Amino acid sequence: MYQVTDIEDPTQQARLQPWVQMECYQLSHGRQVTQMQSLDLGSQKIVRERQSAAVQKLGFAPADFCTVSISSDGPATRFSEHLSDAGNKVYFMPGNVEFDVHVPAGIQTTYVAFSQDDFLKGARALSPAL
């Protein structure tokens, strides 16, 4: 199912991503927090968020869950302890971890979420020794 939502409350931003335990806090002023586009394919999700206000996302990723994400050029995004000095960074978040993400206003973030077990099976098929 494809969905586009203009979000004015950061708690709604978190609620619209029920596959991960997350709290979202608005850090800068502005009526609109983000526009979120999401495509739910069952075991895979694709999400794009265009932040209008800075937010902090705190949460915990389930065990069989991982993401690959990228953020656009703009102010520095902090993904847990990793600070990017510019946009266009690719991040991998494994399952069963806590996360703390700071996303400045004006940044577009896109991520793909999928089964970590399926990912590891595919990776092992490519390189069984590793």
PDB file of C-alpha atoms in Angstrom:
ATOM      1  CA  MET A   1       0.000   0.000   0.000  1.00  0.00           C
ATOM      2  CA  TYR A   2       1.317   3.453  -0.974  1.00  0.00           C
ATOM      3  CA  GLN A   3       0.584   6.395   1.314  1.00  0.00           C
ATOM      4  CA  VAL A   4       1.509  10.118   1.307  1.00  0.00           C
ATOM      5  CA  THR A   5       0.945  12.058   4.538  1.00  0.00           C
ATOM      6  CA  ASP A   6       1.643  15.648   5.548  1.00  0.00           C
ATOM      7  CA  ILE A   7       2.522  15.480   9.245  1.00  0.00           C
ATOM      8  CA  GLU A   8       2.130  18.286  11.783  1.00  0.00           C
ATOM      9  CA  ASP A   9       2.747  16.226  14.933  1.00  0.00           C
ATOM     10  CA  PRO A  10       5.979  14.260  15.499  1.00  0.00           C
ATOM     11  CA  THR A  11       4.104  11.551  17.410  1.00  0.00           C
ATOM     12  CA  GLN A  12       2.146  10.865  14.204  1.00  0.00           C
ATOM     13  CA  GLN A  13       5.457  10.495  12.347  1.00  0.00           C
ATOM     14  CA  ALA A  14       6.394   7.726  14.790  1.00  0.00           C
ATOM     15  CA  ARG A  15       2.920   6.097  14.709  1.00  0.00           C
ATOM     16  CA  LEU A  16       3.026   5.811  10.918  1.00  0.00           C
ATOM     17  CA  GLN A  17       6.105   3.555  11.238  1.00  0.00           C
ATOM     18  CA  PRO A  18       4.698   0.817  13.529  1.00  0.00           C
ATOM     19  CA  TRP A  19       7.296  -1.769  12.454  1.00  0.00           C
ATOM     20  CA  VAL A  20       9.857  -0.105  14.767  1.00  0.00           C
ATOM     21  CA  GLN A  21       9.521   1.125  18.363  1.00  0.00           C
ATOM     22  CA  MET A  22      10.145   4.867  18.090  1.00  0.00           C
ATOM     23  CA  GLU A  23       9.506   8.199  19.746  1.00  0.00           C
ATOM     24  CA  CYS A  24       9.877  11.310  17.634  1.00  0.00           C
ATOM     25  CA  TYR A  25      10.448  14.822  19.018  1.00  0.00           C
ATOM     26  CA  GLN A  26      10.204  18.099  17.124  1.00  0.00           C
ATOM     27  CA  LEU A  27      13.305  20.229  17.792  1.00  0.00           C
ATOM     28  CA  SER A  28      12.619  23.326  15.696  1.00  0.00           C
ATOM     29  CA  HIS A  29       9.500  25.400  15.182  1.00  0.00           C
ATOM     30  CA  GLY A  30       7.164  25.086  12.264  1.00  0.00           C
ATOM     31  CA  ARG A  31       3.647  23.860  11.703  1.00  0.00           C
ATOM     32  CA  GLN A  32       4.506  21.003   9.343  1.00  0.00           C
ATOM     33  CA  VAL A  33       7.043  18.497  10.663  1.00  0.00           C
ATOM     34  CA  THR A  34       7.464  16.362   7.544  1.00  0.00           C
ATOM     35  CA  GLN A  35       5.889  14.905   4.469  1.00  0.00           C
ATOM     36  CA  MET A  36       6.131  11.144   4.549  1.00  0.00           C
ATOM     37  CA  GLN A  37       5.711   8.816   1.598  1.00  0.00           C
ATOM     38  CA  SER A  38       5.617   5.122   2.374  1.00  0.00           C
ATOM     39  CA  LEU A  39       5.220   1.948   0.405  1.00  0.00           C
ATOM     40  CA  ASP A  40       4.385  -1.138   2.468  1.00  0.00           C
ATOM     41  CA  LEU A  41       5.234  -4.340   0.607  1.00  0.00           C
ATOM     42  CA  GLY A  42       4.637  -6.622   3.578  1.00  0.00           C
ATOM     43  CA  SER A  43       8.079  -7.792   4.630  1.00  0.00           C
ATOM     44  CA  GLN A  44       9.736  -4.754   2.988  1.00  0.00           C
ATOM     45  CA  LYS A  45       8.991  -1.090   3.512  1.00  0.00           C
ATOM     46  CA  ILE A  46      10.214   1.959   1.578  1.00  0.00           C
ATOM     47  CA  VAL A  47       9.874   5.317   3.319  1.00  0.00           C
ATOM     48  CA  ARG A  48      10.825   8.851   2.238  1.00  0.00           C
ATOM     49  CA  GLU A  49      10.574  11.720   4.694  1.00  0.00           C
ATOM     50  CA  ARG A  50      11.042  15.377   3.734  1.00  0.00           C
ATOM     51  CA  GLN A  51      11.701  17.126   7.040  1.00  0.00           C
ATOM     52  CA  SER A  52      10.282  20.637   7.389  1.00  0.00           C
ATOM     53  CA  ALA A  53      11.288  20.806  11.073  1.00  0.00           C
ATOM     54  CA  ALA A  54      14.263  19.256  12.835  1.00  0.00           C
ATOM     55  CA  VAL A  55      13.428  16.040  14.701  1.00  0.00           C
ATOM     56  CA  GLN A  56      15.075  13.558  17.002  1.00  0.00           C
ATOM     57  CA  LYS A  57      14.071   9.900  16.699  1.00  0.00           C
ATOM     58  CA  LEU A  58      14.764   7.570  19.613  1.00  0.00           C
ATOM     59  CA  GLY A  59      13.903   3.918  19.405  1.00  0.00           C
ATOM     60  CA  PHE A  60      14.690   0.248  19.232  1.00  0.00           C
ATOM     61  CA  ALA A  61      14.824  -1.907  16.096  1.00  0.00           C
ATOM     62  CA  PRO A  62      13.310  -5.415  16.405  1.00  0.00           C
ATOM     63  CA  ALA A  63      15.552  -8.492  16.029  1.00  0.00           C
ATOM     64  CA  ASP A  64      14.597  -9.486  12.458  1.00  0.00           C
ATOM     65  CA  PHE A  65      14.617  -5.945  11.077  1.00  0.00           C
ATOM     66  CA  CYS A  66      17.254  -3.838   9.380  1.00  0.00           C
ATOM     67  CA  THR A  67      17.375  -0.725   7.237  1.00  0.00           C
ATOM     68  CA  VAL A  68      19.528   0.892   4.604  1.00  0.00           C
ATOM     69  CA  SER A  69      18.998   4.644   4.468  1.00  0.00           C
ATOM     70  CA  ILE A  70      20.349   7.711   2.714  1.00  0.00           C
ATOM     71  CA  SER A  71      19.929  11.396   3.492  1.00  0.00           C
ATOM     72  CA  SER A  72      20.104  14.236   0.988  1.00  0.00           C
ATOM     73  CA  ASP A  73      22.616  17.058   0.861  1.00  0.00           C
ATOM     74  CA  GLY A  74      22.109  19.611   3.580  1.00  0.00           C
ATOM     75  CA  PRO A  75      22.937  20.143   7.230  1.00  0.00           C
ATOM     76  CA  ALA A  76      24.650  17.336   9.129  1.00  0.00           C
ATOM     77  CA  THR A  77      22.506  14.352  10.096  1.00  0.00           C
ATOM     78  CA  ARG A  78      23.486  12.366  13.187  1.00  0.00           C
ATOM     79  CA  PHE A  79      22.706   8.649  13.124  1.00  0.00           C
ATOM     80  CA  SER A  80      23.379   7.333  16.648  1.00  0.00           C
ATOM     81  CA  GLU A  81      27.069   8.096  17.232  1.00  0.00           C
ATOM     82  CA  HIS A  82      27.857   8.759  13.542  1.00  0.00           C
ATOM     83  CA  LEU A  83      27.764  12.405  12.414  1.00  0.00           C
ATOM     84  CA  SER A  84      27.758  13.160   8.718  1.00  0.00           C
ATOM     85  CA  ASP A  85      29.444  16.391   7.722  1.00  0.00           C
ATOM     86  CA  ALA A  86      27.244  16.579   4.633  1.00  0.00           C
ATOM     87  CA  GLY A  87      24.331  14.697   3.120  1.00  0.00           C
ATOM     88  CA  ASN A  88      24.336  11.773   0.696  1.00  0.00           C
ATOM     89  CA  LYS A  89      25.516   9.302   3.325  1.00  0.00           C
ATOM     90  CA  VAL A  90      24.366   5.680   3.329  1.00  0.00           C
ATOM     91  CA  TYR A  91      23.609   4.090   6.708  1.00  0.00           C
ATOM     92  CA  PHE A  92      22.974   0.452   7.589  1.00  0.00           C
ATOM     93  CA  MET A  93      21.082  -0.207  10.816  1.00  0.00           C
ATOM     94  CA  PRO A  94      20.977  -3.841  11.970  1.00  0.00           C
ATOM     95  CA  GLY A  95      18.176  -5.316  14.034  1.00  0.00           C
ATOM     96  CA  ASN A  96      18.087  -5.551  17.797  1.00  0.00           C
ATOM     97  CA  VAL A  97      19.741  -2.163  18.404  1.00  0.00           C
ATOM     98  CA  GLU A  98      18.809   1.143  19.998  1.00  0.00           C
ATOM     99  CA  PHE A  99      19.003   4.186  17.771  1.00  0.00           C
ATOM    100  CA  ASP A 100      19.168   7.947  18.223  1.00  0.00           C
ATOM    101  CA  VAL A 101      18.790   9.920  14.997  1.00  0.00           C
ATOM    102  CA  HIS A 102      18.852  13.706  14.619  1.00  0.00           C
ATOM    103  CA  VAL A 103      17.451  14.921  11.294  1.00  0.00           C
ATOM    104  CA  PRO A 104      17.712  18.669  10.585  1.00  0.00           C
ATOM    105  CA  ALA A 105      15.022  20.667   8.803  1.00  0.00           C
ATOM    106  CA  GLY A 106      15.404  20.619   5.034  1.00  0.00           C
ATOM    107  CA  ILE A 107      16.738  17.060   4.823  1.00  0.00           C
ATOM    108  CA  GLN A 108      15.154  14.278   2.803  1.00  0.00           C
ATOM    109  CA  THR A 109      15.730  10.789   4.162  1.00  0.00           C
ATOM    110  CA  THR A 110      14.862   7.585   2.333  1.00  0.00           C
ATOM    111  CA  TYR A 111      15.122   4.135   3.831  1.00  0.00           C
ATOM    112  CA  VAL A 112      14.337   0.568   2.919  1.00  0.00           C
ATOM    113  CA  ALA A 113      13.423  -1.801   5.765  1.00  0.00           C
ATOM    114  CA  PHE A 114      13.560  -5.571   5.382  1.00  0.00           C
ATOM    115  CA  SER A 115      14.168  -8.874   7.145  1.00  0.00           C
ATOM    116  CA  GLN A 116      17.669  -9.110   8.546  1.00  0.00           C
ATOM    117  CA  ASP A 117      17.506 -12.919   8.420  1.00  0.00           C
ATOM    118  CA  ASP A 118      16.686 -12.839   4.691  1.00  0.00           C
ATOM    119  CA  PHE A 119      19.485 -10.335   4.099  1.00  0.00           C
ATOM    120  CA  LEU A 120      22.034 -12.514   5.926  1.00  0.00           C
ATOM    121  CA  LYS A 121      20.933 -15.627   3.995  1.00  0.00           C
ATOM    122  CA  GLY A 122      21.456 -13.756   0.720  1.00  0.00           C
ATOM    123  CA  ALA A 123      24.824 -12.410   1.843  1.00  0.00           C
ATOM    124  CA  ARG A 124      25.961 -15.921   2.853  1.00  0.00           C
ATOM    125  CA  ALA A 125      24.988 -17.243  -0.565  1.00  0.00           C
ATOM    126  CA  LEU A 126      27.305 -14.662  -2.134  1.00  0.00           C
ATOM    127  CA  SER A 127      30.188 -15.470   0.207  1.00  0.00           C
ATOM    128  CA  PRO A 128      29.678 -18.663   2.249  1.00  0.00           C
ATOM    129  CA  ALA A 129      33.134 -18.423   3.866  1.00  0.00           C
ATOM    130  CA  LEU A 130      32.282 -15.074   5.447  1.00  0.00           C
TER     131      LEU A 130
END
